[in-house]
Coordinates of C-alpha atoms in Angstrom, one line a residue:
M1151 CA -32.4 29.9 5.3
K1152 CA -33.2 28.2 8.9
V1153 CA -33.7 23.9 9.1
E1154 CA -33.1 21.6 11.5
L1155 CA -30.8 19.1 10.7
K1156 CA -31.4 14.8 12.3
I1157 CA -27.6 12.8 11.3
L1158 CA -28.8 10.0 9.0
I1159 CA -25.3 8.2 8.2
N1160 CA -21.7 10.2 10.4
E1161 CA -18.6 9.9 9.3
N1162 CA -17.9 6.9 10.9
E1163 CA -19.7 4.6 9.0
L1164 CA -19.2 6.4 5.3
K1165 CA -15.9 6.0 5.8
E1166 CA -16.2 2.5 6.7
R1167 CA -18.8 1.6 3.4
L1168 CA -16.2 3.7 0.9
K1169 CA -13.5 1.4 1.5
T1170 CA -15.5 -2.3 -0.1
L1171 CA -17.5 0.0 -2.2
G1172 CA -13.8 0.9 -3.5
R1173 CA -12.9 -2.5 -3.4
E1174 CA -16.1 -3.8 -5.4
I1175 CA -15.5 -1.5 -7.6
S1176 CA -11.9 -2.8 -8.1
E1177 CA -13.3 -5.7 -8.7
A1178 CA -15.9 -5.1 -10.8
F1179 CA -13.5 -3.4 -13.0
N1180 CA -11.1 -6.3 -12.9
G1181 CA -7.9 -3.6 -12.0
E1182 CA -8.1 -1.8 -14.7
K1183 CA -8.3 2.2 -15.5
V1184 CA -11.2 3.8 -15.1
T1185 CA -12.6 7.3 -16.3
A1186 CA -14.4 8.4 -12.4
V1187 CA -17.3 10.7 -13.5
C1188 CA -18.5 13.3 -11.2
I1189 CA -21.8 13.9 -11.2
L1190 CA -21.2 18.3 -10.3
K1191 CA -21.9 19.4 -7.5
G1192 CA -23.0 17.4 -4.7
A1193 CA -21.2 14.2 -5.8
F1194 CA -17.9 16.5 -5.2
M1195 CA -16.8 14.6 -1.9
F1196 CA -17.6 11.3 -2.6
T1197 CA -16.0 11.4 -5.3
A1198 CA -12.8 12.3 -3.6
D1199 CA -13.0 9.8 -0.3
L1200 CA -14.2 7.2 -3.0
I1201 CA -10.9 8.2 -6.0
R1202 CA -8.7 7.7 -2.9
E1203 CA -10.5 4.3 -2.2
M1204 CA -9.9 2.0 -5.7
E1205 CA -7.2 0.1 -6.2
T1206 CA -7.2 0.7 -10.1
E1207 CA -5.7 4.0 -11.9
V1208 CA -9.0 6.6 -11.7
E1209 CA -8.8 9.3 -14.1
V1210 CA -11.5 11.7 -13.1
E1211 CA -13.8 14.3 -15.3
F1212 CA -16.9 16.3 -14.7
M1213 CA -20.2 16.6 -15.5
R1214 CA -22.3 18.2 -14.5
I1215 CA -26.9 18.0 -14.3
K1216 CA -28.7 21.2 -13.0
S1217 CA -32.6 19.2 -11.6
Y1218 CA -33.5 20.8 -8.3
D1219 CA -34.2 24.5 -8.0
G1220 CA -33.8 24.3 -3.2
M1221 CA -35.9 21.5 -2.8
K1222 CA -38.0 21.2 -6.1
K1223 CA -37.2 18.5 -9.0
K1224 CA -36.8 20.2 -12.4
V1225 CA -36.3 19.3 -15.7
D1226 CA -32.8 17.8 -16.6
K1227 CA -30.4 20.1 -17.8
L1228 CA -26.7 19.5 -18.8
L1229 CA -24.5 22.2 -17.7
Y1230 CA -20.7 21.2 -18.2
D1231 CA -19.8 18.2 -19.9
V1232 CA -16.2 15.6 -19.4
E1233 CA -13.5 16.8 -22.1
C1234 CA -12.2 13.8 -22.3
D1235 CA -13.0 10.7 -24.9
I1236 CA -14.4 7.8 -23.6
K1237 CA -14.9 6.0 -26.2
G1238 CA -12.8 2.4 -25.7
K1239 CA -13.2 3.4 -21.7
N1240 CA -13.9 1.9 -18.3
V1241 CA -16.6 4.1 -17.3
L1242 CA -17.5 4.6 -14.0
I1243 CA -20.4 7.2 -13.4
I1244 CA -20.6 8.4 -9.1
D1245 CA -23.3 10.9 -8.1
D1246 CA -24.4 11.5 -4.9
I1247 CA -28.0 10.4 -3.8
L1248 CA -30.6 8.3 -6.7
D1249 CA -33.9 9.6 -5.6
T1250 CA -36.1 9.2 -9.1
G1251 CA -33.3 7.6 -10.9
G1252 CA -33.5 10.9 -13.8
S1253 CA -30.4 12.2 -13.6
L1254 CA -28.4 9.7 -13.3
K1255 CA -29.8 8.1 -17.0
F1256 CA -29.6 11.5 -17.9
A1257 CA -26.2 10.8 -17.7
T1258 CA -25.4 7.6 -18.4
K1259 CA -27.8 8.5 -21.6
E1260 CA -25.6 10.8 -23.0
L1261 CA -22.3 9.0 -22.0
R1262 CA -23.1 5.7 -23.5
K1263 CA -23.9 7.4 -27.0
R1264 CA -19.6 8.0 -26.4
K1265 CA -19.4 4.0 -26.4
P1266 CA -17.6 3.3 -23.4
A1267 CA -16.1 -0.1 -23.4
R1268 CA -17.3 -0.8 -20.1
M1269 CA -20.4 1.9 -18.3
K1270 CA -21.3 2.0 -14.5
T1271 CA -22.8 3.3 -11.7
C1272 CA -22.0 4.4 -8.4
V1273 CA -24.5 5.9 -5.9
L1274 CA -23.4 7.5 -2.8
L1275 CA -27.0 7.2 -1.7
E1276 CA -30.3 5.1 -2.7
K1277 CA -33.9 6.8 -1.9
E1278 CA -36.5 3.8 -0.8
R1279 CA -38.8 4.4 -3.9
K1280 CA -40.0 4.2 -6.7
K1281 CA -37.4 4.8 -9.3
D1282 CA -36.5 3.6 -13.5
F1283 CA -32.6 2.8 -13.1
K1284 CA -31.0 1.0 -10.8
A1285 CA -27.1 2.1 -10.0
D1286 CA -24.4 -0.6 -10.6
F1287 CA -23.0 0.1 -7.1
V1288 CA -24.4 1.9 -3.7
G1289 CA -23.0 2.7 -1.5
F1290 CA -26.5 3.0 1.8
K1291 CA -30.4 2.6 1.2
I1292 CA -32.3 5.4 2.5
P1293 CA -35.4 7.0 3.7
D1294 CA -37.2 9.3 0.9
K1295 CA -36.8 11.9 3.0
F1296 CA -34.2 15.2 1.8
V1297 CA -31.0 14.8 2.5
V1298 CA -27.9 16.7 2.6
G1299 CA -24.3 16.9 3.5
Y1300 CA -21.0 15.7 2.3
G1301 CA -22.3 17.4 -1.0
L1302 CA -25.1 16.8 -1.1
D1303 CA -27.6 20.4 0.0
I1304 CA -30.3 22.5 0.1
N1305 CA -29.6 26.0 -2.6
E1306 CA -25.6 25.4 -1.9
L1307 CA -25.8 25.1 1.4
Y1308 CA -24.5 22.2 4.1
R1309 CA -22.2 20.3 1.3
D1310 CA -19.5 21.6 4.1
L1311 CA -21.4 18.8 6.9
P1312 CA -19.2 15.8 7.1
Y1313 CA -21.4 14.1 7.3
I1314 CA -25.1 12.5 5.4
A1315 CA -28.5 14.3 8.0
V1316 CA -32.6 15.1 7.4
V1317 CA -33.7 17.4 6.8
E1318 CA -36.0 17.6 9.6
N1319 CA -38.4 21.4 8.2
N1320 CA -36.9 23.6 6.3
N1321 CA -38.7 27.0 7.1

């Protein structure tokens, strides 16, 4: 697949924002232990870097929700669920991008059923468009464009880029 990419957020911008975001999240949870739930696969790089910036104890869990086929949005489906009991715990759901809000709303609804003490959401990117969900923490607001890199993909490609890039064309 041949695509043209234009860098939107470079590596240094990502690192600097994650430092601030880590502090904001730690303060919001009053330095208490947090169970970070990484939404796979797109948020794995973001989660790894973010939890290193948090100033609190963090345990990590994973959840996988299938939302896209290539660049086409599909119905959200739970493919992999967290393994630990989150009842009474502080939970931070970490996702790569808030697009329509569907997958984050889905994850929040699923995890809320398990009665965590507190639950907050964090996204690396939020598209400037109408959504039916609002994240508690947002790394960057971006234009309504398809992006890849730093964990985000098209058909499993481009996750390895150390920056966020806009897909200019898709042939």
